[in-house]
Coordinates of C-alpha atoms and ligand atoms in Angstrom, one line a residue:
Chain B
X235 CA -14.6 36.9 -37.0
X236 CA -13.6 34.6 -34.2
X237 CA -14.0 37.5 -31.9
X238 CA -17.5 38.1 -33.1
X239 CA -18.4 34.5 -32.3
X240 CA -16.9 34.9 -28.9
X241 CA -19.1 38.0 -28.4
X242 CA -22.1 36.1 -29.7
X243 CA -21.3 33.2 -27.4
X244 CA -21.3 35.7 -24.4
X245 CA -24.6 37.1 -25.5
X246 CA -26.2 33.6 -25.5
X247 CA -24.5 32.8 -22.1
X248 CA -26.0 36.0 -20.7
X249 CA -29.4 34.3 -21.1
X250 CA -28.5 31.3 -18.9
X251 CA -31.4 30.8 -16.4
X252 CA -33.2 33.7 -17.9
X253 CA -36.9 33.9 -19.0
X254 CA -36.0 33.9 -22.7
X255 CA -35.9 30.1 -22.7
X256 CA -39.4 29.5 -21.3
X257 CA -40.7 32.3 -23.6
X258 CA -39.1 30.8 -26.7
X259 CA -40.3 27.3 -25.8
X260 CA -43.7 27.9 -24.3
X261 CA -45.0 29.7 -27.4
X262 CA -44.7 26.7 -29.7
X263 CA -45.7 24.3 -26.9
X264 CA -48.9 26.1 -26.2
X265 CA -49.7 26.4 -29.9
X266 CA -49.1 22.8 -30.5
X267 CA -51.2 21.9 -27.5
X268 CA -54.1 23.9 -29.0
X269 CA -53.6 22.2 -32.3
X270 CA -53.5 18.8 -30.7
X271 CA -56.8 19.6 -29.0
X272 CA -58.3 20.9 -32.2
X273 CA -57.4 17.6 -34.1
X274 CA -58.4 15.5 -31.1
X275 CA -61.9 16.9 -31.0
X276 CA -62.6 17.2 -34.8
X277 CA -60.0 15.5 -36.9
X278 CA -62.4 14.0 -39.3
X279 CA -64.5 17.0 -39.7
X280 CA -61.5 19.2 -40.5
X281 CA -60.0 16.8 -43.0
X282 CA -63.3 16.3 -44.8
X283 CA -64.0 20.0 -45.0
X284 CA -60.5 20.7 -46.3
X285 CA -60.6 17.9 -48.9
X286 CA -63.7 19.6 -50.4
X287 CA -61.5 22.7 -50.8
X288 CA -58.8 20.7 -52.5
X289 CA -56.3 20.8 -49.6
X290 CA -54.2 17.9 -48.6
X291 CA -54.2 16.6 -45.0
X292 CA -50.8 18.1 -44.3
X293 CA -51.8 21.5 -45.8
X294 CA -54.8 21.4 -43.6
X295 CA -52.6 20.8 -40.6
X296 CA -50.6 23.9 -41.4
X297 CA -53.8 25.9 -42.0
X298 CA -55.2 24.9 -38.6
X299 CA -51.9 25.5 -36.9
X300 CA -51.5 28.9 -38.3
X301 CA -55.0 30.2 -37.9
X302 CA -57.1 28.1 -35.5
X303 CA -54.2 27.6 -33.1
X304 CA -53.4 31.3 -33.4
X305 CA -49.7 30.8 -34.3
X306 CA -50.0 33.9 -36.5
X307 CA -50.4 36.0 -33.3
X308 CA -48.3 33.9 -30.9
X309 CA -45.2 34.0 -33.1
X310 CA -45.0 37.8 -33.4
X311 CA -45.8 38.1 -29.7
X312 CA -43.0 35.6 -28.8
X313 CA -40.5 37.5 -30.9
X314 CA -41.5 40.7 -29.2
X315 CA -41.0 39.2 -25.8
X316 CA -37.7 37.6 -26.7
X317 CA -36.3 40.9 -28.0
X318 CA -37.4 42.8 -25.0
X319 CA -35.9 40.2 -22.6
X320 CA -32.5 40.1 -24.5
X321 CA -32.1 43.8 -23.9
X322 CA -33.6 43.7 -20.4
X323 CA -30.7 41.5 -19.4
X324 CA -28.4 44.4 -20.3
X325 CA -30.5 47.2 -18.9
X326 CA -31.4 45.5 -15.6
X327 CA -28.1 46.0 -13.8
X328 CA -25.7 48.1 -15.9
X329 CA -24.7 45.3 -18.2
X330 CA -24.6 47.7 -21.2
X331 CA -22.1 50.1 -19.7
X332 CA -20.0 47.2 -18.5
X333 CA -19.9 45.3 -21.9
X334 CA -19.3 48.5 -23.8
X335 CA -16.4 49.5 -21.6
X336 CA -14.8 46.3 -22.9
X337 CA -13.3 46.3 -26.4
X338 CA -16.6 45.4 -28.1
X339 CA -18.0 48.4 -29.9
X340 CA -21.6 49.5 -30.0
X341 CA -22.2 48.4 -33.6
X342 CA -20.8 44.9 -33.0
X343 CA -22.8 44.5 -29.8
X344 CA -25.9 45.4 -31.6
X345 CA -25.2 42.9 -34.4
X346 CA -24.4 40.2 -31.8
X347 CA -27.7 40.9 -30.0
X348 CA -29.6 40.8 -33.3
X349 CA -28.0 37.4 -34.1
X350 CA -28.9 36.1 -30.7
X351 CA -32.5 37.1 -31.3
X352 CA -32.4 35.4 -34.7
X353 CA -31.0 32.2 -33.1
X354 CA -33.8 32.1 -30.6
X355 CA -36.3 32.7 -33.5
X356 CA -34.8 29.8 -35.4
X357 CA -34.9 27.6 -32.4
X358 CA -38.5 28.5 -31.8
X359 CA -39.5 27.8 -35.4
X360 CA -37.6 24.5 -35.5
X361 CA -39.2 23.3 -32.3
X362 CA -42.6 24.3 -33.6
X363 CA -42.1 22.5 -36.9
X364 CA -40.9 19.3 -35.1
X365 CA -44.0 19.3 -32.9
X366 CA -46.2 20.1 -35.8
X367 CA -44.9 17.1 -37.7
X368 CA -45.4 15.0 -34.5
X369 CA -49.0 16.1 -34.3
X370 CA -49.5 15.1 -37.9
X371 CA -48.0 11.7 -37.2
X372 CA -50.0 11.2 -34.0
X373 CA -53.2 11.7 -35.9
X374 CA -52.0 9.5 -38.8
X375 CA -52.6 12.1 -41.5
X376 CA -52.9 10.4 -44.9
X377 CA -49.9 10.7 -47.2
X378 CA -46.3 10.7 -45.9
X379 CA -44.8 13.7 -44.1
X380 CA -44.8 16.6 -46.5
X381 CA -41.2 17.8 -46.1
X382 CA -41.3 20.4 -48.8
X383 CA -44.4 22.0 -47.4
X384 CA -42.9 22.1 -43.9
X385 CA -39.6 23.5 -45.2
X386 CA -41.2 26.3 -47.1
X387 CA -43.5 27.0 -44.1
X388 CA -40.4 27.4 -41.9
X389 CA -38.6 29.6 -44.4
X390 CA -41.5 31.9 -45.0
X391 CA -42.1 32.3 -41.3
X392 CA -38.4 32.9 -40.6
X393 CA -38.2 35.6 -43.2
X394 CA -41.5 37.3 -42.1
X395 CA -40.6 37.1 -38.4
X396 CA -37.1 38.5 -38.9
X397 CA -38.7 41.8 -40.0
X398 CA -40.5 41.9 -36.7
X399 CA -37.3 40.9 -34.9
X400 CA -35.4 43.8 -36.5
X401 CA -38.0 46.3 -35.5
X402 CA -38.4 45.0 -32.0
X403 CA -34.6 44.8 -31.5
X404 CA -34.4 48.4 -32.4
X405 CA -37.3 49.4 -30.0
X406 CA -35.9 47.3 -27.2
X407 CA -32.4 48.8 -27.6
X408 CA -33.3 52.4 -27.4
X409 CA -34.9 52.5 -24.0
X410 CA -34.0 50.8 -20.6
X411 CA -37.8 50.6 -19.9
X412 CA -38.8 47.1 -20.9
X413 CA -42.5 48.0 -20.9
X414 CA -42.2 50.3 -24.0
X415 CA -41.1 47.8 -26.6
X416 CA -43.5 45.2 -25.2
X417 CA -46.4 47.6 -25.4
X418 CA -45.4 48.8 -28.9
X419 CA -45.2 45.2 -30.1
X420 CA -48.5 44.1 -28.6
X421 CA -50.3 47.1 -29.9
X422 CA -48.8 46.7 -33.3
X423 CA -49.7 43.0 -33.5
X424 CA -53.3 43.4 -32.3
X425 CA -54.0 46.4 -34.6
X426 CA -52.4 44.7 -37.5
X427 CA -54.9 41.8 -37.1
X428 CA -57.6 44.1 -38.3
X429 CA -55.5 45.8 -41.0
X430 CA -53.8 42.7 -42.3
X431 CA -56.8 41.6 -44.2
X432 CA -56.1 44.3 -46.7
X433 CA -53.0 43.3 -48.6
X434 CA -52.0 46.8 -49.5
X435 CA -52.0 47.9 -45.9
X436 CA -50.5 44.6 -44.7
X437 CA -47.5 45.2 -47.0
X438 CA -46.3 48.2 -44.9
X439 CA -46.9 46.7 -41.4
X440 CA -44.2 44.3 -40.4
X441 CA -46.4 42.7 -37.7
X442 CA -48.9 41.7 -40.4
X443 CA -46.5 39.7 -42.6
X444 CA -46.6 36.4 -40.6
X445 CA -50.3 36.1 -41.7
X446 CA -49.1 35.6 -45.3
X447 CA -46.6 32.8 -44.7
X448 CA -48.7 29.6 -45.2
X449 CA -47.4 27.9 -48.3
X450 CA -50.9 27.1 -49.5
X451 CA -52.5 27.8 -52.9
X452 CA -53.9 31.3 -53.1
X453 CA -51.7 32.6 -50.4
X454 CA -49.6 35.7 -51.1
X455 CA -46.3 34.4 -49.8
X456 CA -44.4 37.0 -51.8
X457 CA -45.9 39.7 -49.6
X458 CA -44.4 38.1 -46.5
X459 CA -41.0 37.3 -48.1
X460 CA -40.5 40.7 -49.7
X461 CA -41.8 42.6 -46.7
X462 CA -39.8 40.5 -44.3
X463 CA -36.5 41.0 -46.1
X464 CA -37.1 44.7 -46.6
X465 CA -38.1 45.5 -43.0
X466 CA -35.4 43.2 -41.6
X467 CA -32.7 45.1 -43.5
X468 CA -34.3 48.5 -43.0
X469 CA -34.8 48.2 -39.2
X470 CA -31.4 46.5 -38.8
X471 CA -29.6 49.4 -40.4
X472 CA -31.8 52.0 -38.6
X473 CA -31.2 50.3 -35.2
X474 CA -27.5 49.9 -35.8
X475 CA -27.1 53.6 -36.6
X476 CA -29.2 54.6 -33.7
X477 CA -27.4 52.4 -31.3
X478 CA -23.9 53.4 -32.5
X479 CA -24.8 57.0 -31.8
X480 CA -26.4 56.3 -28.5
X481 CA -24.9 57.8 -25.3
X482 CA -24.8 55.0 -22.7
X483 CA -26.0 56.9 -19.7
X484 CA -28.1 54.3 -17.8
Chain Z
X21 CA 8.2 64.4 -16.8
X22 CA 7.0 60.9 -17.0
X23 CA 4.6 59.8 -19.8
X24 CA 1.0 60.8 -19.7
X25 CA -1.4 57.8 -19.8
X26 CA -4.6 59.9 -19.8
X27 CA -4.7 63.4 -21.3
X28 CA -7.9 65.3 -22.1
X29 CA -8.2 68.6 -23.9
X30 CA -11.2 70.8 -23.3
X31 CA -13.3 67.7 -22.7
X32 CA -16.9 68.8 -22.5
X33 CA -20.3 67.2 -22.2
X34 CA -23.6 68.9 -22.5
X35 CA -27.0 67.4 -21.9
X36 CA -29.3 69.8 -23.6
X37 CA -28.5 73.2 -22.1
X38 CA -26.9 71.6 -19.0
X39 CA -23.1 71.4 -19.0
X40 CA -22.2 68.3 -17.0
X41 CA -18.5 68.5 -17.8
X42 CA -17.0 71.8 -18.7
X43 CA -13.7 71.9 -20.6
X44 CA -11.7 69.6 -18.5
X45 CA -7.9 69.0 -19.0
X46 CA -7.0 65.9 -17.1
X47 CA -3.4 64.7 -16.9
X48 CA -2.7 61.3 -15.5
X49 CA 0.9 60.1 -15.4
X50 CA 2.1 56.6 -15.8
X51 CA 2.2 54.6 -12.6
X52 CA 0.4 57.0 -10.4
X53 CA -2.9 56.8 -8.5
X54 CA -4.9 59.7 -9.6
X55 CA -7.7 60.7 -7.2
X56 CA -10.6 62.3 -9.1
X57 CA -12.3 64.1 -6.3
X58 CA -15.6 66.0 -6.4
X59 CA -19.0 66.3 -4.7
X60 CA -22.1 64.5 -5.9
X61 CA -23.2 65.6 -9.4
X62 CA -19.8 67.2 -10.1
X63 CA -19.3 65.3 -13.3
X64 CA -16.9 62.5 -12.3
X65 CA -19.0 59.7 -13.8
X66 CA -19.7 61.6 -16.9
X67 CA -16.0 62.3 -17.5
X68 CA -15.3 58.6 -16.9
X69 CA -18.0 57.6 -19.4
X70 CA -16.4 59.8 -22.0
X71 CA -13.0 58.3 -21.3
X72 CA -14.5 54.9 -22.0
X73 CA -16.4 55.9 -25.1
X74 CA -19.8 55.2 -23.5
X75 CA -20.8 58.9 -24.0
X76 CA -19.7 61.1 -26.8
X77 CA -18.0 64.3 -25.8
X78 CA -19.8 67.4 -27.0
X79 CA -16.4 69.1 -27.5
X80 CA -12.8 68.3 -26.9
X81 CA -10.9 65.0 -27.0
X82 CA -9.4 62.5 -24.7
X83 CA -6.1 60.6 -25.4
X84 CA -5.3 57.4 -23.6
X85 CA -1.9 55.8 -24.1
X86 CA -1.5 58.6 -26.7
X87 CA -4.4 57.3 -28.8
X88 CA -7.6 59.3 -29.4
X89 CA -10.7 57.8 -27.8
X90 CA -12.6 59.1 -30.9
X91 CA -10.4 57.4 -33.3
X92 CA -9.1 54.2 -31.7
X93 CA -11.5 53.2 -28.9
X94 CA -11.0 49.4 -29.4
X95 CA -7.2 49.6 -29.0
X96 CA -7.6 51.7 -25.9
X97 CA -10.4 49.6 -24.2
X98 CA -8.4 46.4 -24.6
X99 CA -5.9 47.9 -22.1
X100 CA -8.3 49.5 -19.7
X101 CA -10.2 47.9 -16.9
X102 CA -13.2 49.9 -15.6
X103 CA -16.0 50.3 -13.1
X104 CA -18.6 52.8 -14.0
X105 CA -21.0 53.9 -11.2
X106 CA -22.8 51.2 -9.3
X107 CA -21.4 47.7 -10.1
X108 CA -22.6 46.2 -13.3
X109 CA -23.3 42.4 -13.5
X110 CA -25.6 39.8 -14.9
X111 CA -27.7 38.7 -11.9
X112 CA -28.8 35.4 -13.3
X113 CA -25.2 34.3 -13.7
X114 CA -22.7 33.2 -11.1
X115 CA -19.5 35.2 -10.3
X116 CA -17.5 32.8 -12.5
X117 CA -19.9 33.0 -15.4
X118 CA -19.8 36.8 -15.2
X119 CA -16.0 36.8 -15.3
X120 CA -16.1 34.2 -18.1
X121 CA -17.9 36.8 -20.2
X122 CA -15.1 39.3 -19.6
X123 CA -12.4 36.7 -20.2
X124 CA -13.9 35.6 -23.5
X125 CA -14.2 39.1 -24.9
X126 CA -10.6 39.9 -23.9
X127 CA -9.3 36.6 -25.0
X128 CA -7.6 36.2 -21.6
X129 CA -6.2 33.1 -20.0
X130 CA -8.6 30.7 -18.1
X131 CA -6.5 31.0 -15.0
X132 CA -7.2 34.7 -14.8
X133 CA -10.7 34.0 -13.3
X134 CA -9.3 32.3 -10.2
X135 CA -6.6 34.8 -9.9
X136 CA -8.9 37.8 -9.7
X137 CA -11.4 36.1 -7.5
X138 CA -8.6 35.4 -5.1
X139 CA -7.5 39.0 -5.1
X140 CA -11.0 40.3 -4.2
X141 CA -11.7 37.5 -1.8
X142 CA -14.7 36.1 -3.6
X143 CA -13.4 32.6 -4.2
X144 CA -15.8 31.0 -1.8
X145 CA -18.8 32.6 -3.5
X146 CA -17.8 32.0 -7.0
X147 CA -20.6 29.7 -7.9
X148 CA -23.3 31.7 -6.3
X149 CA -25.7 33.7 -8.5
X150 CA -24.7 37.4 -8.4
X151 CA -28.2 38.7 -7.9
X152 CA -28.0 37.1 -4.4
X153 CA -24.8 38.9 -3.7
X154 CA -24.6 41.8 -1.2
X155 CA -23.7 45.2 -2.5
X156 CA -20.2 44.9 -1.3
X157 CA -19.8 41.5 -2.9
X158 CA -21.1 42.9 -6.2
X159 CA -18.6 45.7 -5.9
X160 CA -15.8 43.2 -5.4
X161 CA -16.9 41.3 -8.4
X162 CA -16.8 44.5 -10.4
X163 CA -13.2 45.1 -9.2
X164 CA -12.3 41.6 -10.2
X165 CA -13.7 42.1 -13.7
X166 CA -11.7 45.3 -14.0
X167 CA -8.5 43.5 -13.0
X168 CA -9.0 40.5 -15.3
X169 CA -6.4 40.3 -18.1
X170 CA -3.4 42.5 -18.6
X171 CA -4.9 46.0 -18.0
X172 CA -2.5 48.9 -18.0
X173 CA -5.0 51.5 -16.8
X174 CA -7.7 51.0 -14.3
X175 CA -10.5 53.6 -14.2
X176 CA -12.5 53.0 -11.0
X177 CA -15.6 55.1 -10.3
X178 CA -16.1 55.1 -6.6
X179 CA -14.6 51.7 -6.0
X180 CA -15.2 51.5 -2.3
X181 CA -18.9 52.5 -2.6
X182 CA -21.0 50.1 -0.6
X183 CA -18.2 48.3 1.2
X184 CA -18.0 47.8 5.0
X185 CA -15.1 49.5 6.8
X186 CA -13.0 46.4 6.6
X187 CA -13.8 46.1 2.9
X188 CA -13.0 49.7 2.3
X189 CA -9.7 49.4 4.0
X190 CA -8.9 46.2 2.1
X191 CA -9.8 47.6 -1.3
X192 CA -7.9 50.9 -0.6
X193 CA -4.9 48.8 0.3
X194 CA -5.3 46.8 -2.9
X195 CA -5.5 49.9 -5.0
X196 CA -2.5 51.4 -3.3
X197 CA -0.5 48.3 -4.1
X198 CA -1.6 48.0 -7.7
X199 CA 1.0 50.3 -9.4
X200 CA 3.8 48.7 -7.5
X201 CA 2.5 45.1 -8.0
X202 CA 1.3 45.2 -11.5
X203 CA 2.7 48.4 -12.9
X204 CA -0.8 49.7 -13.7
X205 CA -1.9 53.3 -13.6
X206 CA -5.1 54.0 -11.6
X207 CA -7.6 56.7 -12.1
X208 CA -10.0 56.6 -9.2
X209 CA -13.0 58.8 -8.5
X210 CA -14.3 59.5 -5.1
X211 CA -16.3 62.0 -3.2
X212 CA -14.4 61.2 0.0
X213 CA -11.4 63.5 0.6
X214 CA -9.8 61.3 3.2
X215 CA -10.0 58.3 0.8
X216 CA -8.1 60.2 -1.9
X217 CA -5.6 61.5 0.7
X218 CA -5.0 57.9 1.8
X219 CA -4.6 56.3 -1.5
X220 CA -3.8 58.8 -4.3
X221 CA -0.5 60.4 -5.3
X222 CA -2.2 63.0 -7.5
X223 CA -5.4 64.8 -7.3
X224 CA -7.9 66.4 -9.6
X225 CA -10.7 68.3 -8.0
X226 CA -13.9 68.8 -10.0
X227 CA -17.0 70.7 -9.0
X228 CA -19.9 71.6 -11.2
X229 CA -18.2 70.2 -14.2
X230 CA -15.0 72.3 -13.9
X231 CA -11.6 71.0 -12.9
X232 CA -10.6 73.4 -10.1
X233 CA -7.3 71.9 -9.1
X234 CA -4.9 69.4 -10.5
X235 CA -1.5 68.4 -9.0
X236 CA 0.2 66.2 -6.5
X237 CA -1.2 65.7 -3.0
X238 CA 1.9 67.7 -1.9
X239 CA 1.0 70.6 -4.0
X240 CA -2.5 70.6 -2.6
X241 CA -1.2 70.5 1.0
X242 CA 1.1 73.4 0.3
X243 CA -1.9 75.5 -0.4
X244 CA -2.7 75.2 3.3
X245 CA -1.0 78.3 4.8
X246 CA -0.6 78.6 8.5
X247 CA -2.3 81.5 10.2
X248 CA -1.7 83.1 13.6
X249 CA -4.9 83.5 15.5
X250 CA -5.1 86.2 18.2
X251 CA -7.6 87.2 20.8
X252 CA -6.7 90.6 22.2
X253 CA -8.7 93.3 23.9
X254 CA -9.8 95.8 23.0
X255 CA -10.0 94.2 19.6
X256 CA -10.5 97.2 17.3
X257 CA -7.5 99.0 18.7
X258 CA -5.4 95.9 18.5
X259 CA -6.4 95.5 14.8
X260 CA -5.4 99.1 14.1
X261 CA -2.1 98.6 15.9
X262 CA -1.2 95.5 14.0
X263 CA -2.2 97.2 10.7
X264 CA 0.0 100.1 11.5
X265 CA 2.9 97.7 11.7
X266 CA 2.2 96.8 8.0
X267 CA 0.5 93.5 8.6
X268 CA -2.6 92.2 6.8
X269 CA -5.1 91.4 9.5
X270 CA -8.5 89.8 9.2
X271 CA -11.1 89.9 11.9
X272 CA -13.4 86.9 12.2
X273 CA -15.7 86.9 15.2
X274 CA -13.7 87.9 18.2
X275 CA -10.4 86.8 16.8
X276 CA -7.8 88.3 14.5
X277 CA -6.0 86.2 11.8
X278 CA -2.7 87.0 10.3
X279 CA -0.9 85.0 7.6
X280 CA 2.1 83.5 9.3
X281 CA 4.7 83.6 6.5
X282 CA 7.9 84.4 8.4
X283 CA 6.2 86.1 11.3
X284 CA 7.4 85.3 14.8
X285 CA 4.4 84.6 17.0
X286 CA 6.3 85.2 20.2
X287 CA 7.5 88.6 19.0
X288 CA 4.0 89.5 18.0
X289 CA 2.7 88.6 21.4
X290 CA 5.3 90.6 23.1
X291 CA 4.6 93.7 21.0
X292 CA 0.9 93.5 21.8
X293 CA 1.5 93.1 25.5
X294 CA 4.0 95.9 25.6
X295 CA 1.4 98.1 24.0
X296 CA -1.0 97.4 26.8
X297 CA -3.4 94.9 25.1
X298 CA -4.7 91.9 27.0
X299 CA -3.9 88.9 24.9
X300 CA -6.2 86.0 26.0
X301 CA -5.4 83.7 23.2
X302 CA -2.7 83.1 20.7
X303 CA -2.3 80.1 18.4
X304 CA -1.0 79.1 15.0
X305 CA -3.5 77.2 12.9
X306 CA -3.0 75.1 9.8
X307 CA -5.9 74.7 7.4
X308 CA -6.6 71.0 6.8
X309 CA -7.4 69.5 3.4
X310 CA -11.1 69.7 4.1
X311 CA -10.8 73.5 4.5
X312 CA -8.7 73.7 1.3
X313 CA -11.2 71.6 -0.5
X314 CA -14.1 73.8 0.6
X315 CA -12.2 76.9 -0.4
X316 CA -11.4 75.4 -3.9
X317 CA -14.9 74.2 -4.6
X318 CA -16.4 77.4 -3.2
X319 CA -18.2 75.7 -0.4
X320 CA -19.7 72.6 -2.1
X321 CA -19.5 70.2 0.7
X322 CA -18.3 66.7 0.1
Ligands
LIG6 N1 -28.2 61.4 -19.1 C1 -28.2 62.6 -18.4 N2 -29.0 63.6 -18.8 C2 -29.0 64.8 -18.2 N3 -28.2 65.1 -17.2 C3 -27.3 64.2 -16.7 C4 -27.3 62.9 -17.4 N4 -26.3 62.2 -16.7 C5 -25.8 63.0 -15.8 N5 -26.4 64.2 -15.8 C6 -26.1 65.3 -14.9 O1 -24.7 65.6 -15.0 C7 -24.2 66.0 -13.7 C8 -22.9 65.1 -13.4 O2 -23.3 63.8 -13.2 P1 -22.3 62.7 -12.8 O3 -23.0 61.4 -12.7 O4 -21.2 62.7 -13.8 O5 -21.8 63.2 -11.4 P2 -20.8 62.5 -10.4 O6 -19.7 63.4 -10.1 O7 -20.4 61.1 -10.8 O8 -21.7 62.4 -9.0 P3 -21.8 61.2 -7.9 O9 -20.7 61.5 -6.9 O10 -23.1 61.5 -7.3 O11 -21.7 59.9 -8.6 C9 -25.3 65.8 -12.7 O12 -25.8 67.0 -12.4 C10 -26.3 65.0 -13.5 O13 -27.6 65.3 -13.1
LIG7 MG1 -20.8 59.2 -10.1

């Protein structure tokens, strides 16, 4: 176990001075900037409209953040980029053949990479939630900070996004060409935007699950949670088997 | 016979229909420097990748320290330092950070980093980002990584690739001293015959995936027979004359070649002159390693 943490530590260190950090931090930063602008320009209009629909101010903040500020697209995109960059660090200059000629094992390396991705995902979601709360405070939303709402929002997103993470980790690990997983992810995300409106279709597309993560009345969070867990496990196992069998020839 | 550190049986790798490595039986003894020699594309790197478990053999097995690479890869890799093809590194990290990754995974002592940096002469660059290193410096870093910790076997794929003449000399010297200094065994691939001749004690020659020769450098040299080379006129008559004496003669160009064995060149000369031939040239020639190599590999140049 200690050895696994050593390996995980090296996988995080490998990202020192890499583009993963800006990718993971810029995504929430840009989204929150958009949200800030949105509330700055039309705070009262948004809150009045939402009140008519029976939403609290904090629920409205989440709604605006998720849809108007485009977080439901930005988050899957950011996950796609992070996964691709994590493997790019290995493929770029023979890192994979080097690390795997140490006593590491393909399976353990794959798990460690997956965990590294999950850590970046969590960092990203925490940062985003902190800034979300800050925006709410800045605009003095009525009622105290809704911790429960924020917590379930984070958890829903984490579960839905980990399905994407598992899929993208797999795609990124199979090819040394960084363009392929990025293209697959971006195409998957944009097409799922059209298809995600239909819940039956959304159910089978991991990229679409993030759309269903707002903890608001009438939202089908179960779709996101069940799908996220299923695809996370499915693609983790698939990727693990695939990677363990892989011939490291690059 | 001393103990075998690396032993492969019928080790084979196919990529689709193409056989990159074809039934190789390597034998590397403890404490030796084994030169794994072959022209480009011969299958050296593929063999090394199989020894390290990076690539799965299509057929056959490799045993290192008596353990099967299929069954106990982790036990083996703990004790093996390796360079595979061009040097591998994480460019965004410094030399020290790169080595720290190796150290962590091996659980080696902190002091190891400075020790190996010292050995490969990189100490003054240790805090520089590796992507700004020259090829030779990257190669040195790769060697440092292979030396870190207590490795009993070093598998070095073209370790002097990309170094300048001084660097090549220095690294060869280092490799030469390793068995004596640290008691390690070295398996080193190269496509440069003279390099293997200068550093190795044993040689394996591979070409087109097949191991064509394996033995000590001495055994390889012994393959080089001496020949007597004669220019005599008229040539066809001289040839018939020599053959009538029961000798095997080969004519190449305007010269005749006879395997020396226990033949006396002076006596041969005298016999030819007495018979009325004009002998304009007579010499004994020894094939050098280059010729032997070309003969063994069937003309695949190095
Ligand atoms: N992934 C692969 N797919 C198909 N063929 C491959 C693959 N890797 C290597 N080969 C082929 O296998 C043969 C042996 O390659 P290898 O890299 O082992 O040669 P080498 O002896 O190391 O040559 P060099 O001196 O150029 O490094 C080559 O003909 C190469 O084209
Ligand atoms: Mg090679």
